Amino acid sequence: MVGTSFKQNLKEKYGITFKNEGLLEEAFTHSSYVNEHRDNKYRDYEKLEFLGDAVLELAVSDYLYRHFPELNEGQLTRMRSNIVRTEGFSVFAIECGFPDEINLGKGEEKIGARSRKTLLEDVFEAFNGALFLDQGMEAVESFLQLTVYPLIDSGEFTDSRDYKTDLQELLQVDGPIKIEYQVLEETKQPSNFKVALYVEDKKISEGEGHNKKAAEQVAAKVALTKYEKE
Amino acid sequence: MVGTSFKQNLKEKYGITFKNEGLLEEAFTHSSYVNEHRDNKYRDYEKLEFLGDAVLELAVSDYLYRHFPELNEGQLTRMRSNIVRTEGFSVFAIECGFPDEINLGKGEEKIGARSRKTLLEDVFEAFNGALFLDQGMEAVESFLQLTVYPLIDSGEFTDSRDYKTDLQELLQVDGPIKIEYQVLEETKQPSNFKVALYVEDKKISEGEGHNKKAAEQVAAKVALTKYEKE
């Protein structure tokens, strides 16, 4: 069961007190626990996770839309997936002390499920689903303001920019343009690739990386810098 | 440009008057139109679509969660994808008279983009994104109450139930169980498949259909009825 000191911490650190404590309990209950206590009619967090997933998707989309006006739709979409689609939320679940509160079946406990990233992410989603039902979207946003949003601001999710796609979008605004990558050198142990980038058969840049994809990203990044200067 | 009579209709039929008419205009502007009028600095709907996508995802999730308490998480997720992931929204775009208002480039107009389902769905998402920015989530929900929600209530999206997955979820609650489908008969012209469903090597049901997948769905449906009676 969700502990008193955890609830106290939620209140002090995040200003959250659940009106319906049953929702909070549900958000922390894994199906394995429900299966072990069939007589007690516990509910697992899966439906709250279904809702929380959409709650976080909108909260993050809205935040990105308002705070990164310079990004285009493709860049916003990629940043959103970096935040929402990965196991990134598990970090916040740990930071908020969620792991210790999860109601887990004995079998799952044994195999270390309590520290499994996917499970922690599920619980983080379920918690936000519960908070949304209990207190609405503003409460969720206030909570994210203290957890997820600062990490977005820090640029944590912007690094994995897809330069190849960005370059394509930049060049093909007015219609198709031929963009080609050619492998120049390929060495093994250690693996290293060198590629050249051609736009309409004219060499624009080169890139190196530990695999072909990484080398192409570097070449695209260099090309983007050139075009953006123009 | 979005017409006066359309705006009048929005007001009378859906109770919507945009405070920021620029957002409404943006929601109806295709990138091909922007490219043809570069001097005028129009904005296309793509960023509003990015936001609207998440707005609709949450609105639909919230509605399903509250109105279908008997469904489990898997069923809710499938219903949500049936509504959100298909081109289903294009129907509402047409119903609301959106097609005539879209600012479209001449080339796109020529190839019939104005009636393209994917484009209409994009505009429907963008419109909801604009409405969300202009007036918040409640306004979006009121609009959906007059458009999307009644179709959800009618059961339009529940039919494509995935019986195979439901069966699997039902049987594998306590751990893995062997579920097998075996083709019994296969005829061509007209194509007809007959399959048998085995659970832990015991034959449970049969199913027929125009392809293997359809036959398996029928067999799973019959099996589900049997198990649910137990």
XYZ file of C-alpha atoms in Angstrom:
460
model
C 0.000 0.000 0.000
C 1.099 3.546 -0.733
C 2.853 4.749 2.422
C 2.054 7.739 4.600
C 5.521 9.242 4.284
C 5.265 9.014 0.478
C 1.945 10.858 0.572
C 3.500 13.443 2.850
C 6.343 13.845 0.370
C 3.924 14.220 -2.554
C 2.243 17.024 -0.661
C 5.375 18.836 0.448
C 7.470 18.445 -2.674
C 4.817 18.615 -5.395
C 1.803 20.156 -3.672
C -0.320 17.116 -4.468
C -2.965 15.670 -2.157
C -5.324 13.165 -3.769
C -9.016 13.647 -3.049
C -9.677 10.073 -4.128
C -6.890 8.011 -2.593
C -8.241 4.918 -4.325
C -6.973 6.337 -7.619
C -3.506 6.820 -6.184
C -3.497 3.241 -4.905
C -4.695 1.948 -8.290
C -1.900 3.800 -10.083
C 0.651 1.884 -8.016
C -0.904 -1.570 -8.332
C 0.615 -4.040 -10.791
C -1.544 -6.804 -12.286
C 0.643 -9.457 -10.624
C -0.439 -8.098 -7.236
C -4.109 -8.198 -8.225
C -3.715 -11.818 -9.338
C -2.222 -12.784 -5.989
C -5.063 -11.151 -4.038
C -8.101 -12.130 -6.069
C -10.421 -12.001 -3.048
C -9.636 -8.365 -2.343
C -10.761 -6.873 -5.668
C -7.782 -4.619 -6.207
C -7.585 -2.859 -9.545
C -4.349 -2.740 -11.528
C -2.990 0.429 -13.105
C -3.495 -0.537 -16.736
C -6.575 1.555 -17.440
C -5.027 4.559 -15.721
C -1.938 3.987 -17.844
C -4.119 4.039 -20.989
C -5.450 7.436 -19.939
C -2.151 8.756 -18.569
C -0.405 7.992 -21.830
C -2.747 10.406 -23.645
C -2.559 12.948 -20.813
C 1.242 13.069 -21.045
C 1.133 13.163 -24.848
C -1.007 16.291 -24.793
C 0.820 17.956 -21.907
C 4.166 17.469 -23.637
C 2.821 18.476 -27.087
C 1.285 21.631 -25.676
C 4.505 22.500 -23.849
C 6.651 21.942 -26.942
C 4.238 23.922 -29.143
C 4.355 26.931 -26.829
C 8.030 26.837 -25.810
C 9.728 25.953 -29.088
C 8.043 28.255 -31.637
C 11.114 28.068 -33.863
C 10.748 24.324 -34.495
C 8.775 22.973 -37.425
C 6.221 20.191 -37.232
C 8.723 17.443 -38.055
C 11.129 18.596 -35.378
C 8.341 18.910 -32.798
C 7.117 15.408 -33.621
C 10.576 13.910 -33.253
C 11.161 15.702 -29.976
C 7.798 14.498 -28.700
C 8.665 10.888 -29.534
C 12.044 11.243 -27.853
C 10.248 12.265 -24.674
C 7.107 10.147 -24.772
C 8.009 7.013 -26.701
C 11.173 6.060 -24.902
C 11.643 4.841 -21.389
C 12.556 8.375 -20.384
C 9.732 8.686 -17.896
C 11.248 5.984 -15.709
C 13.844 8.520 -14.549
C 11.089 10.688 -13.098
C 9.386 7.704 -11.484
C 12.630 7.050 -9.596
C 13.169 10.731 -8.782
C 9.668 10.879 -7.281
C 10.225 7.790 -5.158
C 7.622 5.687 -6.980
C 9.469 2.331 -7.039
C 9.113 1.626 -3.316
C 5.361 2.232 -3.426
C 4.448 -0.230 -6.184
C 2.178 -3.114 -5.172
C 3.882 -6.021 -6.881
C 3.298 -9.776 -6.952
C 5.909 -12.010 -5.333
C 6.983 -13.614 -8.607
C 7.550 -10.267 -10.288
C 9.383 -9.004 -7.213
C 11.784 -11.919 -7.431
C 12.727 -11.226 -11.031
C 13.466 -7.584 -10.278
C 10.381 -5.990 -11.876
C 10.448 -3.171 -9.323
C 13.409 -1.594 -11.071
C 12.360 -2.487 -14.631
C 12.295 0.676 -16.729
C 9.162 -0.202 -18.699
C 7.244 -0.901 -15.507
C 8.397 2.366 -13.956
C 7.318 4.235 -17.061
C 3.904 2.564 -16.942
C 3.488 3.622 -13.316
C 4.523 7.183 -14.167
C 1.857 7.281 -16.883
C -0.741 5.741 -14.574
C 0.083 8.268 -11.846
C -0.503 11.135 -14.276
C -3.738 9.498 -15.434
C -4.883 9.306 -11.818
C -3.864 12.902 -11.136
C -5.772 14.018 -14.248
C -8.947 12.248 -13.106
C -8.586 13.520 -9.559
C -7.663 17.144 -10.247
C -7.594 17.883 -13.970
C -5.011 18.934 -16.512
C -3.646 21.953 -14.632
C -2.591 19.748 -11.729
C -0.752 17.483 -14.156
C 0.980 20.478 -15.707
C 2.056 21.789 -12.309
C 3.533 18.373 -11.523
C 5.364 18.206 -14.861
C 6.663 21.724 -14.260
C 8.581 20.252 -11.326
C 9.709 17.093 -13.100
C 9.607 16.640 -16.882
C 9.569 20.191 -18.274
C 12.920 21.280 -16.782
C 14.593 18.342 -18.535
C 12.968 19.371 -21.814
C 14.289 22.907 -21.329
C 17.781 21.564 -20.660
C 17.898 20.270 -24.230
C 18.051 16.630 -23.132
C 15.657 15.566 -25.895
C 16.852 17.826 -28.681
C 20.218 16.175 -29.198
C 18.971 13.184 -31.114
C 17.988 15.489 -33.946
C 17.480 13.705 -37.237
C 19.649 15.833 -39.528
C 18.984 13.734 -42.628
C 15.263 14.331 -42.407
C 15.764 18.000 -41.566
C 17.974 18.436 -44.606
C 15.439 16.681 -46.804
C 12.644 18.885 -45.488
C 14.698 22.025 -46.008
C 15.700 21.181 -49.580
C 12.471 19.635 -50.791
C 10.100 22.425 -49.835
C 9.419 23.177 -53.500
C 9.480 19.616 -54.798
C 11.742 16.591 -55.037
C 15.497 17.117 -55.052
C 18.080 14.380 -55.470
C 19.993 13.791 -52.235
C 22.528 10.971 -52.195
C 24.970 9.520 -49.682
C 28.019 7.654 -50.946
C 30.334 5.546 -48.828
C 33.927 6.747 -49.356
C 35.741 4.554 -46.868
C 34.790 1.657 -44.690
C 37.103 0.103 -42.102
C 36.461 -2.662 -39.586
C 37.822 -3.060 -36.033
C 37.334 -0.373 -35.064
C 34.370 0.149 -37.356
C 34.539 3.479 -39.148
C 32.617 4.878 -42.084
C 33.268 7.920 -44.189
C 30.496 9.141 -46.490
C 29.967 11.977 -48.948
C 26.690 13.812 -49.408
C 25.594 14.864 -52.897
C 22.725 17.224 -53.658
C 21.716 17.114 -57.309
C 25.032 15.377 -58.058
C 27.096 18.135 -56.439
C 29.201 17.147 -53.429
C 28.171 19.243 -50.439
C 29.787 17.644 -47.397
C 31.429 14.616 -45.803
C 30.838 12.823 -42.544
C 32.466 10.120 -40.423
C 30.954 7.777 -37.858
C 31.027 4.330 -36.271
C 28.359 3.134 -38.676
C 26.924 4.261 -41.995
C 23.896 5.896 -40.434
C 25.953 7.928 -37.971
C 28.310 9.064 -40.748
C 25.351 10.171 -42.868
C 23.920 12.127 -39.952
C 27.198 13.999 -39.580
C 27.327 14.767 -43.312
C 23.729 16.008 -43.204
C 24.481 18.153 -40.151
C 27.410 19.815 -41.916
C 25.291 20.389 -45.020
C 22.483 21.889 -42.943
C 24.892 24.404 -41.388
C 25.980 25.434 -44.890
C 22.447 25.857 -46.211
C 21.210 27.636 -43.114
C 24.013 30.207 -43.498
C 22.883 31.003 -47.033
C -9.882 32.336 -47.059
C -12.362 30.900 -44.576
C -15.780 32.213 -45.637
C -18.265 34.286 -43.659
C -21.080 31.821 -44.125
C -18.853 29.021 -42.850
C -18.058 31.056 -39.749
C -21.755 31.755 -39.294
C -22.440 28.036 -39.555
C -19.724 27.221 -36.994
C -21.420 29.618 -34.625
C -24.980 28.448 -35.173
C -24.404 24.716 -35.446
C -21.526 24.231 -33.003
C -21.569 27.366 -30.865
C -18.000 28.209 -31.897
C -16.712 31.729 -32.494
C -12.944 32.039 -32.693
C -11.382 34.866 -30.696
C -8.217 34.604 -32.769
C -9.397 34.180 -36.350
C -5.794 33.788 -37.482
C -5.737 30.366 -35.842
C -8.852 29.324 -37.740
C -7.285 30.495 -41.003
C -4.046 28.654 -40.211
C -5.955 25.422 -39.550
C -7.341 25.565 -43.074
C -4.114 26.445 -44.881
C -2.250 23.696 -46.729
C 1.510 23.987 -47.256
C 0.996 24.073 -51.043
C -0.930 27.336 -50.633
C 1.831 28.839 -48.489
C 4.409 27.899 -51.124
C 2.407 29.656 -53.824
C 2.114 32.852 -51.786
C 5.556 33.228 -50.269
C 5.310 36.997 -50.082
C 2.235 36.869 -47.858
C 3.705 34.881 -44.942
C 0.784 32.515 -44.519
C 1.295 29.671 -42.059
C 0.290 26.122 -42.912
C -1.674 23.888 -40.573
C 1.071 21.399 -39.773
C 1.996 22.650 -36.321
C -1.663 22.906 -35.350
C -2.081 19.352 -36.631
C 0.794 18.247 -34.366
C -1.042 19.725 -31.397
C -4.535 18.688 -32.533
C -3.446 15.088 -32.861
C -2.618 14.996 -29.137
C -5.746 16.984 -28.241
C -7.977 14.433 -29.997
C -6.031 11.531 -28.526
C -6.702 12.750 -25.001
C -10.311 13.799 -25.648
C -11.126 10.386 -27.122
C -9.180 8.481 -24.419
C -10.939 10.389 -21.658
C -14.334 9.783 -23.263
C -13.691 6.052 -23.693
C -12.358 5.721 -20.139
C -15.463 7.335 -18.664
C -18.115 5.853 -20.953
C -16.929 2.278 -21.358
C -16.043 1.210 -17.796
C -16.634 -2.432 -18.719
C -13.772 -2.514 -21.231
C -10.262 -3.532 -20.243
C -7.116 -1.677 -21.195
C -6.490 -3.736 -24.348
C -10.007 -3.167 -25.615
C -9.848 0.561 -24.872
C -6.525 0.851 -26.695
C -7.848 -0.929 -29.773
C -11.004 1.196 -29.818
C -8.888 4.331 -29.500
C -6.747 3.302 -32.471
C -9.839 2.516 -34.507
C -11.035 6.066 -33.927
C -7.799 8.029 -33.957
C -5.398 6.109 -36.209
C -7.613 5.608 -39.219
C -8.963 8.116 -41.644
C -12.178 8.173 -39.643
C -11.950 11.869 -38.868
C -12.299 12.773 -42.542
C -16.012 11.953 -42.276
C -16.446 14.691 -39.702
C -14.415 17.155 -41.737
C -16.903 16.661 -44.565
C -19.920 16.785 -42.245
C -18.686 20.101 -40.860
C -18.200 21.589 -44.323
C -14.410 21.868 -44.004
C -13.394 20.849 -47.550
C -14.640 24.027 -49.246
C -12.716 26.243 -46.828
C -9.248 24.754 -47.300
C -6.623 27.088 -48.767
C -4.980 24.830 -51.308
C -2.269 25.312 -53.948
C -3.275 25.074 -57.608
C -1.265 21.904 -58.249
C -2.812 20.095 -55.297
C -6.248 21.297 -56.327
C -5.771 19.784 -59.770
C -4.935 16.333 -58.441
C -8.005 16.291 -56.212
C -6.338 16.885 -52.836
C -9.418 18.724 -51.557
C -11.274 15.441 -51.198
C -8.276 13.347 -50.108
C -9.126 11.572 -46.859
C -5.705 12.011 -45.271
C -5.745 15.745 -45.967
C -9.255 16.095 -44.536
C -8.179 14.217 -41.427
C -5.168 16.516 -41.049
C -7.421 19.561 -41.278
C -9.809 18.090 -38.712
C -6.887 17.602 -36.326
C -5.558 21.094 -37.028
C -9.006 22.598 -36.429
C -9.186 20.912 -33.031
C -5.665 22.091 -32.248
C -6.702 25.657 -33.102
C -9.873 25.370 -31.029
C -7.832 24.054 -28.084
C -5.423 27.001 -28.273
C -8.247 29.505 -28.702
C -10.672 28.214 -26.084
C -9.287 25.218 -24.218
C -10.185 21.567 -23.809
C -13.822 22.065 -22.810
C -14.573 23.791 -26.106
C -13.023 20.862 -27.960
C -15.119 18.427 -25.948
C -18.317 20.361 -26.674
C -17.497 20.234 -30.375
C -16.776 16.491 -30.256
C -20.029 15.998 -28.368
C -21.777 17.169 -31.544
C -19.565 15.231 -33.968
C -17.303 12.355 -32.934
C -18.770 11.111 -29.627
C -22.212 10.147 -31.014
C -20.507 7.874 -33.546
C -18.490 6.270 -30.748
C -21.718 5.664 -28.814
C -23.318 4.078 -31.867
C -20.764 1.259 -31.664
C -19.173 2.181 -34.989
C -15.697 1.557 -33.631
C -16.333 -1.465 -31.436
C -17.046 -3.948 -34.228
C -13.502 -4.522 -35.323
C -12.792 -6.300 -32.068
C -9.592 -8.341 -32.132
C -10.831 -11.667 -30.758
C -7.459 -13.390 -31.054
C -5.797 -10.861 -28.782
C -8.757 -10.887 -26.390
C -8.557 -14.665 -26.142
C -4.843 -14.527 -25.527
C -5.286 -11.910 -22.814
C -8.042 -13.925 -21.162
C -6.109 -17.206 -21.144
C -2.664 -15.888 -20.348
C -3.503 -13.890 -17.264
C -1.536 -16.293 -15.074
C 1.276 -17.003 -17.502
C 1.952 -18.371 -20.961
C -0.503 -20.862 -22.428
C -0.104 -22.616 -25.773
C -2.647 -21.326 -28.300
C -2.449 -22.715 -31.831
C -4.400 -22.256 -35.037
C -4.314 -25.019 -37.619
C -5.591 -24.738 -41.178
C -8.074 -27.577 -41.819
C -9.253 -26.702 -45.325
C -8.187 -24.178 -47.917
C -10.052 -23.599 -51.181
C -9.481 -21.040 -53.918
C -12.027 -19.185 -56.063
C -13.906 -18.368 -54.001
C -11.205 -18.218 -51.367
C -12.259 -19.990 -48.180
C -10.313 -21.044 -45.137
C -11.311 -23.332 -42.305
C -9.138 -23.379 -39.181
C -9.139 -25.155 -35.838
C -8.088 -23.542 -32.578
C -6.130 -25.561 -30.020
C -5.450 -24.498 -26.456
C -2.753 -26.590 -24.800
C -3.211 -29.137 -27.607
C -6.946 -29.490 -26.956
C -9.252 -28.503 -29.816
C -11.572 -25.754 -28.621
C -13.285 -24.374 -31.726
C -13.340 -23.972 -35.501
C -13.769 -20.963 -37.750
C -14.292 -20.180 -41.412
C -13.462 -17.063 -43.388
C -12.356 -15.598 -46.714
C -8.752 -15.581 -45.536
C -6.732 -17.253 -42.809
C -6.839 -14.236 -40.521
C -10.615 -13.904 -40.741
C -11.085 -17.626 -40.077
C -8.828 -17.394 -37.026
C -10.821 -14.437 -35.718
C -14.037 -16.463 -35.974
C -12.453 -19.429 -34.179
C -11.186 -17.114 -31.435
C -14.608 -15.487 -31.112
C -16.302 -18.886 -30.651
C -13.659 -19.893 -28.097
C -14.122 -16.638 -26.191
C -17.871 -17.262 -25.900
C -17.142 -20.716 -24.477
C -14.612 -19.456 -21.927
C -16.721 -16.481 -20.914
C -19.651 -18.820 -20.141
C -17.491 -20.846 -17.751
